[in-house]
């Protein structure tokens, strides 16, 4: 059997920081790299090709290059920042919120984002294995208040088309389920994964399909990526995007505005702008509260409301993600990317 193109591309991904730095023409001694055995590096070559050569501060590179900053202990950061371990209803299924259940389909990802809130998650005993699948289906069938199933991971699109199609069909046979939501970074970092077979499964399934992609910076949305996003839209998939606000990556008003504009042009609605989940090893990505306030005011002043993502934080034990609002009568308006602000 011939290896699918996306799996071939995945097998050629960068897994050594030095190899990625050499590819980008960046001097190895110009950046303090951490070689992590617990959370290794993986970067598809197509995503690496979008990075600026010779620039150790490139915002795409910063998301994936393991730095020595990851070994610094920071107060308030933990290995279980959003309470996933306490939300297991059965192995592989998280039931945090009313009406929705989340399946940890796999621990595999096409790219290892250094800020990942599940970078310490115990996938070896917390994923939906084939042996557990009947138990998961039984749980969903016994809870008629659940009308939406979320496939997460890892990344659910790391599963084969055959396995995904089979799981989607079995989920569609549960009568009270209405929607199937997938959270995936692959359409952005490995667009080859959007195959005709996957599109057919999404188009033909009874459940309404929602795909939440993950793009943090406008340069991630290449022509190849936007072409695949439009193919998903033609297949009847509702496309949303979630981003994470990251220091040194997208903590500039212009970058966030351009990201929303480019997403909308590609048929994707900006959905969430997450504040950083305080996972151990990611403290160097956290943005200061006053800068967050200024950046979000900039989005409100420069974008139509339907293109402004919701600014949210996920907190363990709460009934939903919490909107991070502020008093609009005292909001600041951004006039430059340096976040120089005047109040109105």
Coordinates of C-alpha atoms in Angstrom, one line a residue:
X1 CA 0.0 0.0 0.0
X2 CA 1.3 3.4 -1.0
X3 CA 2.1 5.8 1.9
X4 CA -0.2 8.9 1.8
X5 CA 1.6 12.1 0.9
X6 CA 0.8 13.7 4.3
X7 CA 2.4 10.8 6.1
X8 CA 5.5 11.0 3.9
X9 CA 5.8 14.7 4.6
X10 CA 5.4 14.0 8.3
X11 CA 8.2 11.5 8.2
X12 CA 10.5 14.2 6.8
X13 CA 9.8 16.7 9.6
X14 CA 12.7 18.3 11.5
X15 CA 13.2 16.6 14.8
X16 CA 16.6 18.1 15.8
X17 CA 16.9 21.8 16.7
X18 CA 20.4 22.0 15.2
X19 CA 19.1 20.7 11.8
X20 CA 16.3 23.3 11.8
X21 CA 18.7 26.1 12.7
X22 CA 21.1 25.0 9.9
X23 CA 18.2 24.9 7.4
X24 CA 17.3 28.5 8.4
X25 CA 20.9 29.7 8.3
X26 CA 20.9 30.7 11.9
X27 CA 24.1 30.4 13.9
X28 CA 23.8 27.8 16.5
X29 CA 25.5 29.9 19.2
X30 CA 23.1 32.8 18.7
X31 CA 20.2 31.0 20.5
X32 CA 20.1 29.0 23.7
X33 CA 18.5 25.7 22.7
X34 CA 17.2 23.1 25.1
X35 CA 17.3 19.4 24.1
X36 CA 14.2 18.0 25.8
X37 CA 13.7 14.2 26.0
X38 CA 10.3 14.5 27.6
X39 CA 8.8 16.9 24.9
X40 CA 10.8 16.6 21.7
X41 CA 10.8 18.8 18.7
X42 CA 8.8 18.2 15.6
X43 CA 8.4 20.7 12.7
X44 CA 7.1 19.8 9.2
X45 CA 9.3 21.1 6.5
X46 CA 6.5 23.0 4.8
X47 CA 5.9 25.0 8.0
X48 CA 9.7 25.6 8.4
X49 CA 9.7 27.0 4.8
X50 CA 7.5 29.8 6.0
X51 CA 10.1 31.0 8.5
X52 CA 12.4 33.9 7.9
X53 CA 15.9 32.7 7.1
X54 CA 18.6 34.0 9.5
X55 CA 16.2 35.4 12.0
X56 CA 16.3 33.7 15.5
X57 CA 13.3 35.8 16.6
X58 CA 11.0 34.7 13.8
X59 CA 7.5 34.3 15.3
X60 CA 6.9 30.9 13.6
X61 CA 10.3 29.6 14.8
X62 CA 9.7 30.8 18.4
X63 CA 6.6 28.6 18.6
X64 CA 8.4 25.4 17.9
X65 CA 12.1 25.8 18.9
X66 CA 12.8 24.3 22.4
X67 CA 14.7 27.0 24.4
X68 CA 16.5 26.8 27.7
X69 CA 13.8 29.1 29.0
X70 CA 11.6 26.0 29.2
X71 CA 13.7 24.6 32.1
X72 CA 13.1 27.7 34.3
X73 CA 10.6 27.0 37.1
X74 CA 7.9 29.7 37.3
X75 CA 5.5 30.2 40.2
X76 CA 1.9 29.4 39.2
X77 CA 2.8 27.1 36.3
X78 CA 1.9 23.4 36.6
X79 CA 1.9 20.2 34.6
X80 CA -1.9 20.1 34.6
X81 CA -2.9 23.7 34.0
X82 CA -6.6 23.3 32.9
X83 CA -7.6 20.4 35.1
X84 CA -7.8 17.7 32.4
X85 CA -6.8 14.9 34.7
X86 CA -9.7 15.6 37.0
X87 CA -12.2 15.7 34.1
X88 CA -12.0 12.1 33.0
X89 CA -15.4 10.5 32.9
X90 CA -13.9 7.3 31.5
X91 CA -10.4 6.8 30.1
X92 CA -10.0 8.9 27.0
X93 CA -13.1 11.0 27.5
X94 CA -13.2 14.4 29.3
X95 CA -16.6 15.7 30.4
X96 CA -16.0 19.3 31.6
X97 CA -18.8 21.3 30.1
X98 CA -22.5 20.9 29.8
X99 CA -23.6 19.4 26.4
X100 CA -20.1 18.6 25.2
X101 CA -17.7 15.7 25.6
X102 CA -14.1 15.7 24.5
X103 CA -12.3 12.6 23.2
X104 CA -8.5 12.3 23.5
X105 CA -8.1 10.4 20.2
X106 CA -4.3 10.2 20.1
X107 CA -1.2 11.7 21.7
X108 CA 0.4 12.3 18.4
X109 CA 0.8 15.8 16.7
X110 CA 2.4 16.9 13.5
X111 CA 4.1 19.8 15.3
X112 CA 5.2 20.2 18.9
X113 CA 4.2 23.7 19.9
X114 CA 6.3 24.7 22.9
X115 CA 3.4 26.3 24.7
X116 CA 1.1 23.3 24.4
X117 CA -1.1 22.9 27.5
X118 CA -1.0 19.1 27.1
X119 CA 2.8 18.8 26.8
X120 CA 2.9 16.8 30.1
X121 CA -0.4 14.9 29.6
X122 CA -0.1 11.1 30.3
X123 CA -1.3 9.9 26.9
X124 CA -0.2 6.4 27.5
X125 CA -3.2 5.8 29.8
X126 CA -5.5 8.8 29.0
X127 CA -6.3 8.3 25.3
X128 CA -9.2 6.7 23.5
X129 CA -7.6 3.4 22.4
X130 CA -9.5 1.0 20.2
X131 CA -10.0 -1.3 23.2
X132 CA -11.8 1.5 25.1
X133 CA -13.9 2.7 22.1
X134 CA -17.0 0.7 23.0
X135 CA -16.8 2.1 26.6
X136 CA -16.7 5.6 25.2
X137 CA -19.6 5.0 22.9
X138 CA -21.6 3.6 25.7
X139 CA -20.9 6.6 27.9
X140 CA -22.0 9.0 25.2
X141 CA -25.1 6.9 24.5
X142 CA -26.1 7.0 28.2
X143 CA -25.9 10.8 28.5
X144 CA -28.6 12.3 26.3
X145 CA -27.6 15.9 27.4
X146 CA -24.4 15.5 25.3
X147 CA -25.2 16.9 21.9
X148 CA -21.6 17.6 20.7
X149 CA -18.5 15.5 20.6
X150 CA -15.1 17.1 20.3
X151 CA -12.2 15.1 18.8
X152 CA -9.0 16.4 20.3
X153 CA -5.6 15.0 21.2
X154 CA -2.8 15.3 20.4
X155 CA -4.4 16.0 17.0
X156 CA -7.3 13.9 15.7
X157 CA -6.2 14.4 12.1
X158 CA -3.1 12.3 12.9
X159 CA -5.5 9.3 12.6
X160 CA -5.9 7.7 9.2
X161 CA -8.8 8.5 7.0
X162 CA -10.1 4.9 7.5
X163 CA -10.1 5.1 11.3
X164 CA -11.6 8.6 11.4
X165 CA -14.3 7.6 9.0
X166 CA -15.2 4.6 11.1
X167 CA -15.3 6.6 14.3
X168 CA -17.3 9.4 12.7
X169 CA -19.9 6.9 11.4
X170 CA -20.3 5.2 14.8
X171 CA -20.7 8.6 16.5
X172 CA -23.4 9.6 14.0
X173 CA -25.4 6.5 15.0
X174 CA -26.0 8.0 18.5
X175 CA -29.3 9.8 18.0
X176 CA -28.9 12.7 20.4
X177 CA -25.6 13.8 19.0
X178 CA -25.9 16.8 16.7
X179 CA -22.4 18.1 16.1
X180 CA -18.9 16.8 15.6
X181 CA -16.1 19.2 16.3
X182 CA -12.5 18.5 15.5
X183 CA -9.6 20.6 16.9
X184 CA -6.6 20.4 14.7
X185 CA -3.4 22.2 13.8
X186 CA -2.7 20.0 10.8
X187 CA -4.6 22.1 8.2
X188 CA -2.1 24.9 9.0
X189 CA 1.1 23.0 9.5
X190 CA 0.6 20.0 7.3
X191 CA -2.0 21.0 4.6
X192 CA -1.4 17.8 2.7
X193 CA -3.5 16.1 5.4
X194 CA -6.7 17.5 3.9
X195 CA -7.3 14.6 1.5
X196 CA -10.3 13.8 -0.8
X197 CA -11.1 10.9 1.5
X198 CA -11.2 13.1 4.6
X199 CA -13.4 15.7 2.8
X200 CA -15.8 12.9 1.8
X201 CA -16.1 11.7 5.4
X202 CA -16.8 15.2 6.6
X203 CA -19.3 15.9 3.8
X204 CA -21.3 12.7 4.1
X205 CA -21.5 12.4 7.9
X206 CA -25.0 13.1 9.5
X207 CA -23.5 15.2 12.2
X208 CA -22.8 18.9 11.5
X209 CA -19.0 19.2 11.1
X210 CA -17.1 22.0 12.8
X211 CA -13.3 22.2 12.4
X212 CA -11.4 24.5 14.8
X213 CA -8.0 25.2 13.3
X214 CA -5.1 26.8 15.2
X215 CA -3.2 29.6 13.6
X216 CA -1.3 32.2 15.7
X217 CA 0.4 34.4 13.1
X218 CA -0.7 35.6 9.6
X219 CA 2.4 34.2 7.9
X220 CA 1.1 30.7 8.8
X221 CA -1.7 31.1 6.3
X222 CA 0.1 30.3 3.0
X223 CA -1.6 29.9 -0.3
X224 CA -1.4 26.1 0.1
X225 CA -3.1 26.4 3.5
X226 CA -5.9 28.7 2.4
X227 CA -6.6 26.5 -0.6
X228 CA -7.2 23.5 1.7
X229 CA -9.3 25.7 4.0
X230 CA -11.6 26.6 1.1
X231 CA -11.9 22.9 0.1
X232 CA -13.1 22.2 3.7
X233 CA -15.6 25.0 3.4
X234 CA -16.9 23.6 0.1
X235 CA -17.4 20.3 1.9
X236 CA -19.9 22.0 4.3
X237 CA -17.5 22.3 7.2
X238 CA -17.8 25.3 9.5
X239 CA -14.3 26.7 10.0
X240 CA -13.2 28.5 13.2
X241 CA -9.8 29.5 14.4
X242 CA -8.3 29.7 17.9
X243 CA -5.1 31.4 18.7
X244 CA -2.9 31.7 21.8
X245 CA -1.6 35.1 22.7
X246 CA 2.2 34.6 22.9
X247 CA 5.0 36.9 23.8
X248 CA 7.4 37.4 20.9
X249 CA 5.0 35.7 18.4
X250 CA 1.7 37.7 18.0
X251 CA 1.7 40.3 20.8
X252 CA 1.4 43.1 18.3
X253 CA -1.8 44.7 17.2
X254 CA -0.9 44.6 13.5
X255 CA -0.2 40.9 13.6
X256 CA -3.5 40.1 15.3
X257 CA -5.5 42.3 13.0
X258 CA -3.8 40.8 9.9
X259 CA -4.5 37.3 11.2
X260 CA -8.2 38.0 11.6
X261 CA -8.4 39.6 8.1
X262 CA -6.6 36.7 6.4
X263 CA -8.6 34.1 8.3
X264 CA -11.9 35.8 7.2
X265 CA -10.7 35.9 3.5
X266 CA -10.1 32.1 3.7
X267 CA -13.6 31.4 5.1
X268 CA -12.5 31.0 8.7
X269 CA -14.1 32.9 11.6
X270 CA -11.8 34.1 14.3
X271 CA -13.2 32.3 17.4
X272 CA -10.9 32.4 20.4
X273 CA -7.8 34.3 21.5
X274 CA -6.6 32.3 24.4
X275 CA -4.5 33.7 27.2
X276 CA -1.6 31.3 27.8
X277 CA -2.5 28.2 29.8
X278 CA 0.1 28.3 32.5
X279 CA 1.7 25.0 31.7
X280 CA 5.2 24.2 33.2
X281 CA 7.8 25.1 30.6
X282 CA 5.9 27.9 28.9
X283 CA 6.3 30.9 31.2
X284 CA 8.5 32.8 28.7
X285 CA 5.4 33.1 26.4
X286 CA 3.2 34.8 28.9
X287 CA 2.1 38.4 28.0
X288 CA 1.7 41.0 30.7
X289 CA -1.8 42.0 31.7
X290 CA -1.6 45.7 30.7
X291 CA -0.2 44.7 27.3
X292 CA -3.1 42.3 26.9
X293 CA -5.6 45.1 27.6
X294 CA -3.9 47.4 25.1
X295 CA -3.7 44.7 22.4
X296 CA -7.3 43.7 22.7
X297 CA -8.4 47.4 22.7
X298 CA -6.5 47.7 19.4
X299 CA -8.4 44.8 17.9
X300 CA -11.8 46.3 19.0
X301 CA -10.9 49.6 17.4
X302 CA -9.5 48.3 14.1
X303 CA -11.8 45.3 13.3
X304 CA -15.5 44.9 12.8
X305 CA -17.0 43.0 15.7
X306 CA -17.5 39.7 13.9
X307 CA -13.8 39.5 13.2
X308 CA -12.7 40.1 16.8
X309 CA -12.0 36.7 18.5
X310 CA -13.2 36.2 22.1
X311 CA -10.5 36.8 24.6
X312 CA -10.7 33.9 27.0
X313 CA -8.9 32.0 29.7
X314 CA -9.5 28.4 30.7
X315 CA -9.4 27.7 34.4
X316 CA -9.5 24.3 36.0
X317 CA -12.9 23.5 37.5
X318 CA -14.9 26.3 35.9
X319 CA -18.1 25.6 34.0
X320 CA -16.8 27.3 30.8
X321 CA -13.9 29.2 29.4
X322 CA -13.9 32.6 31.1
X323 CA -14.1 35.8 28.9
X324 CA -11.4 38.2 29.8
X325 CA -13.3 41.5 29.7
X326 CA -12.6 45.0 30.9
X327 CA -14.5 48.2 31.4
X328 CA -15.0 49.5 27.9
X329 CA -15.6 53.0 29.2
X330 CA -12.0 53.1 30.2
X331 CA -10.6 51.1 27.3
X332 CA -7.4 52.2 25.6
X333 CA -7.0 52.7 21.9
X334 CA -3.9 51.5 20.1
X335 CA -2.2 53.8 17.5
X336 CA 0.9 51.8 16.8
X337 CA 2.3 48.3 17.1
X338 CA 4.5 49.5 19.9
X339 CA 1.2 49.6 21.9
X340 CA 1.5 53.4 22.6
X341 CA -2.0 54.1 23.9
X342 CA -4.2 57.1 24.8
X343 CA -7.4 56.7 26.8
X344 CA -10.8 57.8 25.7

